[in-house]
Amino acid sequence: RAVDLYPGFGDSYFELAKYYGRKQELKTSLYYLGKAAENEPGSQQVRFAIASVEADLGSRKEESYLPELEKCAKEHGEDGASEFVIALGYVGHKEWDRAKAQCEKILKAEPHFHETGALMAVIEHETGHGEQAVVTLRTYVMNVPFALDARCLLAQYLMEEDGAKHPDALAEAGMNL
């Protein structure tokens, strides 16, 4: 398998995520999406899938998927990929405290799991910590500069900043678009 030969190649994991998704194997599909996010941060297909999964999980009852995802995390030694999809479930349900704790746990163990940083920025923004969200998302964009949707999100967050307190925010927003 490609993931055995090229473990850092995110497209292989993404293809496995799609394959298991078509087979209705949620736990396995989401695990491979987490691996794709870990190995190919910022790619359009991964970012789109993450947003779709957040919305999908948010429309389901937690009991219908969370125990399965927690079991997956245990099976995989609670690695960043399996923990990441649990965080997505929490974000989908707007359980910001649980999502933040989950992201902090991942970033402590794997500080270069960049998609977790992007997710943390969303959590910070949604919980009223706009300035911290800008700092966190700015770090993500510096590490993953080709993530167009993240650059647009950063521009949005910057345009929401207080112009008197952050006079260069609009100029920085323009540079990200």
PDB file of C-alpha atoms in Angstrom:
ATOM      1  CA  ARG A   1       0.000   0.000   0.000  1.00  0.00           C
ATOM      2  CA  ALA A   2       1.038   3.527  -0.699  1.00  0.00           C
ATOM      3  CA  VAL A   3       0.772   4.572   2.959  1.00  0.00           C
ATOM      4  CA  ASP A   4       3.344   1.921   3.872  1.00  0.00           C
ATOM      5  CA  LEU A   5       5.752   3.002   1.129  1.00  0.00           C
ATOM      6  CA  TYR A   6       5.163   6.752   1.512  1.00  0.00           C
ATOM      7  CA  PRO A   7       3.827   7.428   5.024  1.00  0.00           C
ATOM      8  CA  GLY A   8       4.149  11.204   4.620  1.00  0.00           C
ATOM      9  CA  PHE A   9       2.107  11.370   1.411  1.00  0.00           C
ATOM     10  CA  GLY A  10      -1.248  12.848   2.389  1.00  0.00           C
ATOM     11  CA  ASP A  11      -3.064  11.989  -0.844  1.00  0.00           C
ATOM     12  CA  SER A  12      -2.840   8.271  -0.060  1.00  0.00           C
ATOM     13  CA  TYR A  13      -4.583   8.813   3.266  1.00  0.00           C
ATOM     14  CA  PHE A  14      -7.174  11.032   1.627  1.00  0.00           C
ATOM     15  CA  GLU A  15      -7.984   8.345  -0.937  1.00  0.00           C
ATOM     16  CA  LEU A  16      -8.389   5.818   1.879  1.00  0.00           C
ATOM     17  CA  ALA A  17     -10.690   8.253   3.694  1.00  0.00           C
ATOM     18  CA  LYS A  18     -12.869   8.494   0.594  1.00  0.00           C
ATOM     19  CA  TYR A  19     -12.836   4.723   0.079  1.00  0.00           C
ATOM     20  CA  TYR A  20     -13.958   3.962   3.627  1.00  0.00           C
ATOM     21  CA  GLY A  21     -16.463   6.795   3.500  1.00  0.00           C
ATOM     22  CA  ARG A  22     -18.121   5.209   0.470  1.00  0.00           C
ATOM     23  CA  LYS A  23     -18.246   1.929   2.412  1.00  0.00           C
ATOM     24  CA  GLN A  24     -20.013   3.788   5.276  1.00  0.00           C
ATOM     25  CA  GLU A  25     -17.166   3.016   7.696  1.00  0.00           C
ATOM     26  CA  LEU A  26     -17.170   6.349   9.519  1.00  0.00           C
ATOM     27  CA  LYS A  27     -14.521   5.593  12.123  1.00  0.00           C
ATOM     28  CA  THR A  28     -11.954   4.380   9.590  1.00  0.00           C
ATOM     29  CA  SER A  29     -12.790   7.077   7.061  1.00  0.00           C
ATOM     30  CA  LEU A  30     -12.376   9.865   9.593  1.00  0.00           C
ATOM     31  CA  TYR A  31      -9.145   8.366  10.919  1.00  0.00           C
ATOM     32  CA  TYR A  32      -7.660   8.508   7.427  1.00  0.00           C
ATOM     33  CA  LEU A  33      -8.957  12.050   6.981  1.00  0.00           C
ATOM     34  CA  GLY A  34      -7.087  12.917  10.178  1.00  0.00           C
ATOM     35  CA  LYS A  35      -3.938  11.309   8.759  1.00  0.00           C
ATOM     36  CA  ALA A  36      -4.382  13.279   5.524  1.00  0.00           C
ATOM     37  CA  ALA A  37      -4.779  16.498   7.535  1.00  0.00           C
ATOM     38  CA  GLU A  38      -1.654  15.658   9.504  1.00  0.00           C
ATOM     39  CA  ASN A  39       0.440  14.926   6.413  1.00  0.00           C
ATOM     40  CA  GLU A  40      -0.993  17.390   3.914  1.00  0.00           C
ATOM     41  CA  PRO A  41      -2.100  20.475   5.837  1.00  0.00           C
ATOM     42  CA  GLY A  42      -3.755  23.206   3.859  1.00  0.00           C
ATOM     43  CA  SER A  43      -4.624  21.210   0.756  1.00  0.00           C
ATOM     44  CA  GLN A  44      -7.935  22.242  -0.721  1.00  0.00           C
ATOM     45  CA  GLN A  45      -9.384  18.743  -0.603  1.00  0.00           C
ATOM     46  CA  VAL A  46      -8.423  18.213   3.042  1.00  0.00           C
ATOM     47  CA  ARG A  47      -9.678  21.630   4.171  1.00  0.00           C
ATOM     48  CA  PHE A  48     -12.973  21.111   2.315  1.00  0.00           C
ATOM     49  CA  ALA A  49     -13.389  17.642   3.817  1.00  0.00           C
ATOM     50  CA  ILE A  50     -12.693  18.958   7.319  1.00  0.00           C
ATOM     51  CA  ALA A  51     -15.390  21.627   6.949  1.00  0.00           C
ATOM     52  CA  SER A  52     -17.815  19.027   5.579  1.00  0.00           C
ATOM     53  CA  VAL A  53     -17.121  16.607   8.428  1.00  0.00           C
ATOM     54  CA  GLU A  54     -17.626  19.353  11.030  1.00  0.00           C
ATOM     55  CA  ALA A  55     -21.047  20.108   9.565  1.00  0.00           C
ATOM     56  CA  ASP A  56     -21.966  16.446   9.172  1.00  0.00           C
ATOM     57  CA  LEU A  57     -20.978  15.471  12.699  1.00  0.00           C
ATOM     58  CA  GLY A  58     -22.768  18.531  14.055  1.00  0.00           C
ATOM     59  CA  SER A  59     -26.003  17.278  12.515  1.00  0.00           C
ATOM     60  CA  ARG A  60     -25.715  13.884  14.235  1.00  0.00           C
ATOM     61  CA  LYS A  61     -26.223  12.943  17.840  1.00  0.00           C
ATOM     62  CA  GLU A  62     -22.895  12.526  19.609  1.00  0.00           C
ATOM     63  CA  GLU A  63     -23.888   9.098  20.845  1.00  0.00           C
ATOM     64  CA  SER A  64     -24.091   7.931  17.235  1.00  0.00           C
ATOM     65  CA  TYR A  65     -20.411   8.490  16.496  1.00  0.00           C
ATOM     66  CA  LEU A  66     -18.338   9.727  19.460  1.00  0.00           C
ATOM     67  CA  PRO A  67     -17.915   6.347  21.205  1.00  0.00           C
ATOM     68  CA  GLU A  68     -16.717   4.916  17.899  1.00  0.00           C
ATOM     69  CA  LEU A  69     -14.190   7.737  17.427  1.00  0.00           C
ATOM     70  CA  GLU A  70     -12.950   7.376  21.004  1.00  0.00           C
ATOM     71  CA  LYS A  71     -12.482   3.650  20.385  1.00  0.00           C
ATOM     72  CA  CYS A  72     -10.536   4.500  17.221  1.00  0.00           C
ATOM     73  CA  ALA A  73      -8.275   6.824  19.222  1.00  0.00           C
ATOM     74  CA  LYS A  74      -7.508   4.031  21.669  1.00  0.00           C
ATOM     75  CA  GLU A  75      -6.842   1.579  18.821  1.00  0.00           C
ATOM     76  CA  HIS A  76      -4.325   3.974  17.287  1.00  0.00           C
ATOM     77  CA  GLY A  77      -2.569   4.873  20.508  1.00  0.00           C
ATOM     78  CA  GLU A  78      -4.350   8.212  20.778  1.00  0.00           C
ATOM     79  CA  ASP A  79      -2.280   9.655  17.932  1.00  0.00           C
ATOM     80  CA  GLY A  80      -2.949  13.120  16.562  1.00  0.00           C
ATOM     81  CA  ALA A  81      -5.050  11.937  13.625  1.00  0.00           C
ATOM     82  CA  SER A  82      -7.560   9.998  15.698  1.00  0.00           C
ATOM     83  CA  GLU A  83      -7.707  12.729  18.341  1.00  0.00           C
ATOM     84  CA  PHE A  84      -8.212  15.383  15.637  1.00  0.00           C
ATOM     85  CA  VAL A  85     -11.468  13.871  14.416  1.00  0.00           C
ATOM     86  CA  ILE A  86     -12.791  13.845  17.976  1.00  0.00           C
ATOM     87  CA  ALA A  87     -12.040  17.578  18.115  1.00  0.00           C
ATOM     88  CA  LEU A  88     -13.955  18.013  14.837  1.00  0.00           C
ATOM     89  CA  GLY A  89     -16.959  16.345  16.429  1.00  0.00           C
ATOM     90  CA  TYR A  90     -16.831  18.712  19.380  1.00  0.00           C
ATOM     91  CA  VAL A  91     -16.573  21.722  17.058  1.00  0.00           C
ATOM     92  CA  GLY A  92     -19.505  20.421  15.022  1.00  0.00           C
ATOM     93  CA  HIS A  93     -21.591  20.453  18.201  1.00  0.00           C
ATOM     94  CA  LYS A  94     -20.161  23.802  19.301  1.00  0.00           C
ATOM     95  CA  GLU A  95     -18.750  22.247  22.457  1.00  0.00           C
ATOM     96  CA  TRP A  96     -15.981  24.796  22.547  1.00  0.00           C
ATOM     97  CA  ASP A  97     -14.413  23.858  25.903  1.00  0.00           C
ATOM     98  CA  ARG A  98     -14.125  20.188  24.984  1.00  0.00           C
ATOM     99  CA  ALA A  99     -12.858  21.061  21.492  1.00  0.00           C
ATOM    100  CA  LYS A 100     -10.248  23.438  22.894  1.00  0.00           C
ATOM    101  CA  ALA A 101      -9.035  20.869  25.429  1.00  0.00           C
ATOM    102  CA  GLN A 102      -8.820  18.264  22.668  1.00  0.00           C
ATOM    103  CA  CYS A 103      -6.804  20.610  20.414  1.00  0.00           C
ATOM    104  CA  GLU A 104      -4.476  21.544  23.270  1.00  0.00           C
ATOM    105  CA  LYS A 105      -3.882  17.845  23.934  1.00  0.00           C
ATOM    106  CA  ILE A 106      -2.987  17.256  20.272  1.00  0.00           C
ATOM    107  CA  LEU A 107      -0.741  20.315  19.968  1.00  0.00           C
ATOM    108  CA  LYS A 108       1.112  19.386  23.143  1.00  0.00           C
ATOM    109  CA  ALA A 109       1.917  15.944  21.729  1.00  0.00           C
ATOM    110  CA  GLU A 110       2.305  17.002  18.087  1.00  0.00           C
ATOM    111  CA  PRO A 111       3.059  20.734  17.758  1.00  0.00           C
ATOM    112  CA  HIS A 112       3.442  20.466  13.980  1.00  0.00           C
ATOM    113  CA  PHE A 113      -0.103  19.161  13.398  1.00  0.00           C
ATOM    114  CA  HIS A 114      -0.989  22.421  11.643  1.00  0.00           C
ATOM    115  CA  GLU A 115      -4.663  21.690  10.957  1.00  0.00           C
ATOM    116  CA  THR A 116      -5.181  21.464  14.707  1.00  0.00           C
ATOM    117  CA  GLY A 117      -3.838  25.020  14.953  1.00  0.00           C
ATOM    118  CA  ALA A 118      -6.343  26.185  12.355  1.00  0.00           C
ATOM    119  CA  LEU A 119      -9.135  24.466  14.262  1.00  0.00           C
ATOM    120  CA  MET A 120      -7.939  26.114  17.482  1.00  0.00           C
ATOM    121  CA  ALA A 121      -8.159  29.532  15.797  1.00  0.00           C
ATOM    122  CA  VAL A 122     -11.799  28.890  14.909  1.00  0.00           C
ATOM    123  CA  ILE A 123     -12.517  27.846  18.493  1.00  0.00           C
ATOM    124  CA  GLU A 124     -10.827  30.983  19.835  1.00  0.00           C
ATOM    125  CA  HIS A 125     -12.796  33.189  17.461  1.00  0.00           C
ATOM    126  CA  GLU A 126     -16.118  31.522  18.268  1.00  0.00           C
ATOM    127  CA  THR A 127     -15.518  31.903  22.005  1.00  0.00           C
ATOM    128  CA  GLY A 128     -14.846  35.642  21.758  1.00  0.00           C
ATOM    129  CA  HIS A 129     -11.038  35.575  21.751  1.00  0.00           C
ATOM    130  CA  GLY A 130     -10.629  37.325  18.406  1.00  0.00           C
ATOM    131  CA  GLU A 131      -7.149  38.705  19.004  1.00  0.00           C
ATOM    132  CA  GLN A 132      -5.807  35.284  19.988  1.00  0.00           C
ATOM    133  CA  ALA A 133      -7.582  33.730  16.995  1.00  0.00           C
ATOM    134  CA  VAL A 134      -5.706  36.134  14.718  1.00  0.00           C
ATOM    135  CA  VAL A 135      -2.374  35.189  16.313  1.00  0.00           C
ATOM    136  CA  THR A 136      -3.123  31.461  16.051  1.00  0.00           C
ATOM    137  CA  LEU A 137      -4.394  31.639  12.470  1.00  0.00           C
ATOM    138  CA  ARG A 138      -1.491  33.874  11.465  1.00  0.00           C
ATOM    139  CA  THR A 139       0.869  31.124  12.675  1.00  0.00           C
ATOM    140  CA  TYR A 140      -1.056  28.551  10.650  1.00  0.00           C
ATOM    141  CA  VAL A 141      -0.895  30.703   7.501  1.00  0.00           C
ATOM    142  CA  MET A 142       2.852  31.231   7.956  1.00  0.00           C
ATOM    143  CA  ASN A 143       3.342  27.454   8.166  1.00  0.00           C
ATOM    144  CA  VAL A 144       0.826  26.601   5.441  1.00  0.00           C
ATOM    145  CA  PRO A 145       0.862  29.650   3.130  1.00  0.00           C
ATOM    146  CA  PHE A 146      -1.038  28.025   0.240  1.00  0.00           C
ATOM    147  CA  ALA A 147      -4.226  27.381   2.266  1.00  0.00           C
ATOM    148  CA  LEU A 148      -6.392  29.931   0.475  1.00  0.00           C
ATOM    149  CA  ASP A 149      -9.491  29.481   2.630  1.00  0.00           C
ATOM    150  CA  ALA A 150      -7.402  29.976   5.784  1.00  0.00           C
ATOM    151  CA  ARG A 151      -5.950  33.177   4.330  1.00  0.00           C
ATOM    152  CA  CYS A 152      -9.492  34.402   3.655  1.00  0.00           C
ATOM    153  CA  LEU A 153     -10.520  33.467   7.182  1.00  0.00           C
ATOM    154  CA  LEU A 154      -7.525  35.351   8.564  1.00  0.00           C
ATOM    155  CA  ALA A 155      -8.515  38.382   6.480  1.00  0.00           C
ATOM    156  CA  GLN A 156     -12.049  38.151   7.919  1.00  0.00           C
ATOM    157  CA  TYR A 157     -10.738  37.971  11.470  1.00  0.00           C
ATOM    158  CA  LEU A 158      -8.394  40.906  10.841  1.00  0.00           C
ATOM    159  CA  MET A 159     -11.224  43.027   9.414  1.00  0.00           C
ATOM    160  CA  GLU A 160     -13.182  42.388  12.619  1.00  0.00           C
ATOM    161  CA  GLU A 161     -10.343  43.825  14.718  1.00  0.00           C
ATOM    162  CA  ASP A 162     -10.606  47.237  16.351  1.00  0.00           C
ATOM    163  CA  GLY A 163      -9.003  49.639  13.865  1.00  0.00           C
ATOM    164  CA  ALA A 164      -7.843  52.015  16.602  1.00  0.00           C
ATOM    165  CA  LYS A 165      -6.138  49.224  18.506  1.00  0.00           C
ATOM    166  CA  HIS A 166      -4.766  47.461  15.409  1.00  0.00           C
ATOM    167  CA  PRO A 167      -4.255  50.127  12.716  1.00  0.00           C
ATOM    168  CA  ASP A 168      -2.456  47.743  10.325  1.00  0.00           C
ATOM    169  CA  ALA A 169      -5.141  45.054  10.456  1.00  0.00           C
ATOM    170  CA  LEU A 170      -6.851  46.096   7.202  1.00  0.00           C
ATOM    171  CA  ALA A 171      -3.547  46.293   5.347  1.00  0.00           C
ATOM    172  CA  GLU A 172      -2.618  42.812   6.595  1.00  0.00           C
ATOM    173  CA  ALA A 173      -6.072  41.541   5.620  1.00  0.00           C
ATOM    174  CA  GLY A 174      -5.490  42.877   2.101  1.00  0.00           C
ATOM    175  CA  MET A 175      -2.136  41.132   1.890  1.00  0.00           C
ATOM    176  CA  ASN A 176      -3.824  37.817   2.689  1.00  0.00           C
ATOM    177  CA  LEU A 177      -6.374  38.127  -0.087  1.00  0.00           C
TER     178      LEU A 177
END
